Amino acid sequence: MDFHYQELSAQKMEEIIKQVSQKYLTREASLHIEEKGVSNFVTEADKAIEKGIKEELSRLYPWIQFLGEEGEDQNVDFSGAVWILDPIDGTANFIHDLRHSCLSLALAINKEVVFGIIYHYYTGECFYAKKGMGAYLNGSPIHVSSVKELKYSLASFGTSPYYKEEAEGICDNLKKVYLLCEDIRRFGSAALELSYVACGRIDLYLEKGLKPWDYAAAIILIQEAGGTITDYQGHPIDVSKPCDILAGNGVVEKKLLEAITL
Ligand code: LIP
């Protein structure tokens, strides 16, 4: 199939996301909950949105594989083209009606993310980027912040609630970052926190043990917005695997790694 990711329309993708999700994002759906593990939940809405998006993408792009957070079959060949979807990033927020959750969708070709879209279900903000073509919020170009010093940095810190057994190390890192930065924030949706790095609302983001569907779309968003996104040692990410994620505006994350070991 002669397919060029540059031809993907973010506007068309946003319309599909709205059309599929609007009928499922209800309080009723948020109360039908299954417990997947410690602090790890899935609702009827997560499953229904993933099913609907998968059907639409399979209809439009039948040659592209699909990997979703809620799917049974998560075996894909990452040497090819793969959609990577989190239907509701911030499921705990959704369950608690905190109104801070999003859909995150990425396209990776041979493990390189070339397209990403992150749609905030409650504000309607739509972040998107294509490789080599810039990063945008509702059609306007976005760029990471210009903050140069850690003491003036707002750091969003993901607390990895699925991994309570690692609380000691997570809280040690939280204290280190808290003491070096201006302040800490925690919003409960990795994809939105990473989008906020891309548009300069926050300067740093860290979270241990994120899955590809949490961070994949944000990789291209942050790269096209002038920032960096790596593992906790500053190394490139393998989008086929869970990863400890460190993202920033290209300056302060490097200073953080010079100052501490995560
Ligand atoms: C969540 C992330 C959040 C993280 C949670 C979970 P989900 O994604 O957005 O930052 O702390 O452990 O991974 O499960 O709501 O799609």
Short mmCIF file of C-alpha atoms and ligand atoms in Angstrom, two decimals:
data_model
loop_
_atom_site.label_atom_id
_atom_site.label_comp_id
_atom_site.label_asym_id
_atom_site.label_seq_id
_atom_site.Cartn_x
_atom_site.Cartn_y
_atom_site.Cartn_z
CA MET A 1 0.00 0.00 0.00
CA ASP A 2 1.41 3.40 -1.03
CA PHE A 3 0.86 5.25 2.28
CA HIS A 4 2.49 8.50 3.39
CA TYR A 5 1.95 9.60 6.99
CA GLN A 6 2.23 13.24 5.83
CA GLU A 7 -1.21 12.81 4.26
CA LEU A 8 -2.84 12.01 7.61
CA SER A 9 -5.34 14.70 8.54
CA ALA A 10 -5.33 15.70 12.23
CA GLN A 11 -8.68 17.41 11.68
CA LYS A 12 -10.21 14.23 10.27
CA MET A 13 -8.72 12.21 13.14
CA GLU A 14 -10.13 14.70 15.67
CA GLU A 15 -13.59 14.35 14.12
CA ILE A 16 -13.37 10.54 14.39
CA ILE A 17 -12.30 10.83 18.05
CA LYS A 18 -15.21 13.16 18.86
CA GLN A 19 -17.76 11.10 16.93
CA VAL A 20 -16.72 7.83 18.61
CA SER A 21 -16.14 9.07 22.18
CA GLN A 22 -19.04 11.45 22.77
CA LYS A 23 -21.61 8.70 23.27
CA TYR A 24 -19.52 6.79 25.82
CA LEU A 25 -18.02 9.51 28.05
CA THR A 26 -20.90 9.45 30.54
CA ARG A 27 -21.04 9.20 34.32
CA GLU A 28 -23.03 5.99 33.86
CA ALA A 29 -20.24 4.43 31.76
CA SER A 30 -17.58 5.63 34.24
CA LEU A 31 -19.29 3.67 37.03
CA HIS A 32 -19.05 0.29 35.25
CA ILE A 33 -15.51 -0.51 36.40
CA GLU A 34 -13.22 -3.54 36.34
CA GLU A 35 -10.11 -3.70 38.50
CA LYS A 36 -7.08 -4.80 36.43
CA GLY A 37 -4.58 -4.49 39.28
CA VAL A 38 -3.47 -2.20 42.12
CA SER A 39 -5.00 1.25 41.39
CA ASN A 40 -5.44 0.07 37.79
CA PHE A 41 -9.01 0.28 36.49
CA VAL A 42 -10.85 0.03 33.17
CA THR A 43 -14.38 1.27 32.52
CA GLU A 44 -17.04 0.43 30.00
CA ALA A 45 -16.13 3.70 28.26
CA ASP A 46 -12.44 2.79 27.87
CA LYS A 47 -13.40 -0.46 26.14
CA ALA A 48 -16.16 1.05 23.97
CA ILE A 49 -14.02 3.96 22.77
CA GLU A 50 -11.10 1.65 21.96
CA LYS A 51 -13.43 -0.68 20.02
CA GLY A 52 -14.94 2.23 18.07
CA ILE A 53 -11.60 3.86 17.20
CA LYS A 54 -10.13 0.48 16.20
CA GLU A 55 -13.10 -0.18 13.86
CA GLU A 56 -12.73 3.22 12.20
CA LEU A 57 -8.94 2.94 11.77
CA SER A 58 -9.24 -0.63 10.43
CA ARG A 59 -11.82 0.58 7.89
CA LEU A 60 -9.66 3.51 6.73
CA TYR A 61 -6.19 1.91 7.03
CA PRO A 62 -6.64 -1.89 7.00
CA TRP A 63 -2.90 -2.47 6.41
CA ILE A 64 -1.86 -0.76 9.69
CA GLN A 65 -1.70 -2.89 12.87
CA PHE A 66 -3.42 -1.77 16.07
CA LEU A 67 -2.21 -1.81 19.70
CA GLY A 68 -4.64 -0.58 22.35
CA GLU A 69 -4.42 -0.40 26.14
CA GLU A 70 -7.56 -2.51 26.58
CA GLY A 71 -7.06 -4.99 23.73
CA GLU A 72 -6.77 -8.71 24.36
CA ASP A 73 -4.21 -9.24 21.59
CA GLN A 74 -1.24 -6.95 22.16
CA ASN A 75 1.18 -8.79 19.86
CA VAL A 76 2.15 -6.50 17.01
CA ASP A 77 5.14 -6.41 14.66
CA PHE A 78 6.81 -3.09 15.49
CA SER A 79 8.97 -3.34 12.36
CA GLY A 80 5.82 -2.37 10.46
CA ALA A 81 3.20 0.33 10.95
CA VAL A 82 1.27 0.34 14.26
CA TRP A 83 -1.48 2.53 15.70
CA ILE A 84 -0.93 2.91 19.47
CA LEU A 85 -4.05 3.96 21.40
CA ASP A 86 -4.96 4.92 24.95
CA PRO A 87 -8.72 5.46 24.73
CA ILE A 88 -8.94 7.24 28.09
CA ASP A 89 -5.63 8.37 29.53
CA GLY A 90 -6.50 9.40 33.07
CA THR A 91 -9.03 6.65 33.72
CA ALA A 92 -8.89 7.24 37.49
CA ASN A 93 -9.71 10.92 36.88
CA PHE A 94 -12.64 9.82 34.68
CA ILE A 95 -13.97 7.48 37.40
CA HIS A 96 -13.75 10.29 39.98
CA ASP A 97 -15.35 12.83 37.58
CA LEU A 98 -12.22 15.00 37.86
CA ARG A 99 -12.70 16.03 34.19
CA HIS A 100 -9.04 15.77 33.19
CA SER A 101 -8.67 12.86 30.77
CA CYS A 102 -7.80 12.47 27.10
CA LEU A 103 -7.45 10.14 24.16
CA SER A 104 -3.89 9.54 22.97
CA LEU A 105 -3.25 8.06 19.50
CA ALA A 106 0.13 7.58 17.79
CA LEU A 107 1.31 6.05 14.53
CA ALA A 108 4.72 4.33 14.72
CA ILE A 109 6.50 2.99 11.62
CA ASN A 110 9.43 0.68 12.36
CA LYS A 111 9.39 1.98 15.99
CA GLU A 112 9.59 5.64 14.90
CA VAL A 113 6.57 7.73 15.92
CA VAL A 114 5.59 9.86 12.90
CA PHE A 115 2.14 11.09 13.97
CA GLY A 116 0.50 11.80 17.30
CA ILE A 117 -2.80 13.30 18.46
CA ILE A 118 -3.93 13.95 22.04
CA TYR A 119 -7.51 15.13 22.57
CA HIS A 120 -8.61 16.56 25.95
CA TYR A 121 -12.15 15.26 26.42
CA TYR A 122 -13.29 18.15 28.61
CA THR A 123 -11.56 21.28 27.26
CA GLY A 124 -11.68 20.17 23.61
CA GLU A 125 -7.99 21.02 23.27
CA CYS A 126 -6.44 18.95 20.46
CA PHE A 127 -2.67 18.58 20.41
CA TYR A 128 -1.10 17.03 17.33
CA ALA A 129 2.16 16.68 15.40
CA LYS A 130 3.60 14.97 12.33
CA LYS A 131 7.31 14.22 11.89
CA GLY A 132 9.07 17.23 10.36
CA MET A 133 5.86 19.29 10.21
CA GLY A 134 5.65 20.99 13.62
CA ALA A 135 3.43 20.63 16.69
CA TYR A 136 0.03 22.27 17.09
CA LEU A 137 -2.73 22.99 19.58
CA ASN A 138 -6.13 23.58 17.92
CA GLY A 139 -4.32 24.58 14.72
CA SER A 140 -1.84 27.03 16.29
CA PRO A 141 1.89 26.18 16.47
CA ILE A 142 3.19 25.28 19.94
CA HIS A 143 6.67 25.29 21.46
CA VAL A 144 8.22 24.18 24.74
CA SER A 145 8.94 26.78 27.45
CA SER A 146 12.02 29.01 27.55
CA VAL A 147 12.74 28.37 31.24
CA LYS A 148 16.48 27.80 31.75
CA GLU A 149 16.84 27.19 35.49
CA LEU A 150 15.49 24.31 37.56
CA LYS A 151 14.57 26.69 40.39
CA TYR A 152 12.12 28.41 38.01
CA SER A 153 10.77 25.10 36.59
CA LEU A 154 7.34 23.63 37.18
CA ALA A 155 7.78 19.85 37.21
CA SER A 156 4.82 17.50 36.72
CA PHE A 157 5.55 14.26 38.56
CA GLY A 158 3.64 11.06 37.76
CA THR A 159 3.29 8.90 40.84
CA SER A 160 2.99 5.50 39.08
CA PRO A 161 0.07 4.30 41.24
CA TYR A 162 0.21 0.82 39.67
CA TYR A 163 3.61 0.29 41.31
CA LYS A 164 2.98 0.95 45.03
CA GLU A 165 5.71 -1.62 45.79
CA GLU A 166 8.20 0.91 44.37
CA ALA A 167 6.96 3.74 46.62
CA GLU A 168 10.35 4.20 48.31
CA GLY A 169 12.20 5.01 45.09
CA ILE A 170 9.31 7.00 43.62
CA CYS A 171 9.07 9.19 46.73
CA ASP A 172 12.87 9.60 46.85
CA ASN A 173 12.77 10.94 43.28
CA LEU A 174 9.81 13.15 44.11
CA LYS A 175 11.75 14.73 47.00
CA LYS A 176 14.87 15.26 44.85
CA VAL A 177 12.83 16.98 42.09
CA TYR A 178 10.78 18.98 44.63
CA LEU A 179 13.94 20.40 46.26
CA LEU A 180 15.53 21.38 42.91
CA CYS A 181 12.47 22.79 41.09
CA GLU A 182 10.14 25.71 41.72
CA ASP A 183 7.27 23.33 42.48
CA ILE A 184 5.61 20.04 41.61
CA ARG A 185 2.31 19.34 39.84
CA ARG A 186 0.39 16.07 39.37
CA PHE A 187 -2.56 15.96 36.96
CA GLY A 188 -3.18 12.18 36.59
CA SER A 189 -2.90 11.89 32.82
CA ALA A 190 0.58 11.28 31.44
CA ALA A 191 -0.43 12.16 27.88
CA LEU A 192 -1.89 15.53 28.94
CA GLU A 193 1.08 16.28 31.21
CA LEU A 194 3.40 15.56 28.28
CA SER A 195 1.23 17.77 26.03
CA TYR A 196 1.68 20.57 28.56
CA VAL A 197 5.46 20.19 28.26
CA ALA A 198 5.09 20.53 24.48
CA CYS A 199 3.08 23.76 24.73
CA GLY A 200 5.20 25.23 27.51
CA ARG A 201 2.68 25.13 30.37
CA ILE A 202 5.07 22.92 32.39
CA ASP A 203 8.81 22.57 31.96
CA LEU A 204 9.52 18.99 33.06
CA TYR A 205 7.64 15.72 33.37
CA LEU A 206 8.75 12.46 34.96
CA GLU A 207 6.96 9.16 35.52
CA LYS A 208 8.20 5.63 36.12
CA GLY A 209 6.84 2.63 34.22
CA LEU A 210 4.65 4.28 31.58
CA LYS A 211 3.26 2.10 28.81
CA PRO A 212 3.62 2.88 25.08
CA TRP A 213 -0.02 4.03 24.85
CA ASP A 214 0.56 6.56 27.66
CA TYR A 215 3.53 8.29 25.99
CA ALA A 216 3.81 7.38 22.27
CA ALA A 217 1.79 10.28 20.80
CA ALA A 218 3.63 12.73 23.06
CA ILE A 219 7.01 11.63 21.67
CA ILE A 220 6.41 13.35 18.32
CA LEU A 221 4.52 16.24 19.94
CA ILE A 222 7.45 17.13 22.22
CA GLN A 223 10.13 16.51 19.57
CA GLU A 224 8.34 18.76 17.05
CA ALA A 225 7.79 21.40 19.77
CA GLY A 226 11.55 21.62 20.45
CA GLY A 227 11.79 19.53 23.62
CA THR A 228 13.25 16.12 24.48
CA ILE A 229 11.65 12.93 25.76
CA THR A 230 13.88 10.06 26.93
CA ASP A 231 14.19 7.41 29.60
CA TYR A 232 15.42 8.27 33.12
CA GLN A 233 19.05 8.08 31.93
CA GLY A 234 18.52 10.41 28.98
CA HIS A 235 18.56 7.53 26.46
CA PRO A 236 16.17 7.21 23.47
CA ILE A 237 12.88 5.40 24.07
CA ASP A 238 11.93 2.04 22.54
CA VAL A 239 8.25 2.68 21.82
CA SER A 240 7.50 -1.06 21.91
CA LYS A 241 8.22 -1.24 25.66
CA PRO A 242 7.19 0.29 29.00
CA CYS A 243 9.58 3.07 29.98
CA ASP A 244 10.51 5.46 32.79
CA ILE A 245 9.79 8.75 31.03
CA LEU A 246 11.66 12.06 31.42
CA ALA A 247 10.52 14.96 29.23
CA GLY A 248 11.38 18.65 29.17
CA ASN A 249 12.02 21.81 27.22
CA GLY A 250 15.49 20.70 26.03
CA VAL A 251 17.33 22.56 28.84
CA VAL A 252 16.04 21.82 32.32
CA GLU A 253 15.80 18.02 31.98
CA LYS A 254 19.51 17.96 31.13
CA LYS A 255 20.28 20.05 34.23
CA LEU A 256 18.17 17.68 36.30
CA LEU A 257 20.20 14.67 35.13
CA GLU A 258 23.43 16.56 35.87
CA ALA A 259 22.17 17.22 39.40
CA ILE A 260 20.62 13.87 40.38
CA THR A 261 20.39 10.20 39.44
CA LEU A 262 16.80 9.04 39.00
C1 LIP B 1 -2.42 6.57 33.59
C2 LIP B 1 -1.39 7.63 33.33
C3 LIP B 1 -0.92 8.23 34.64
C4 LIP B 1 -0.27 7.16 35.44
C5 LIP B 1 -1.23 6.01 35.67
C6 LIP B 1 -1.81 5.47 34.39
P1 LIP B 1 -4.37 5.35 32.29
O1 LIP B 1 -2.91 6.07 32.38
O2 LIP B 1 -1.92 8.63 32.49
O3 LIP B 1 0.00 9.28 34.46
O4 LIP B 1 0.16 7.68 36.67
O5 LIP B 1 -0.51 4.99 36.32
O6 LIP B 1 -0.79 4.87 33.64
O7 LIP B 1 -4.21 4.05 32.98
O8 LIP B 1 -5.34 6.22 32.97
O9 LIP B 1 -4.61 5.20 30.81
#
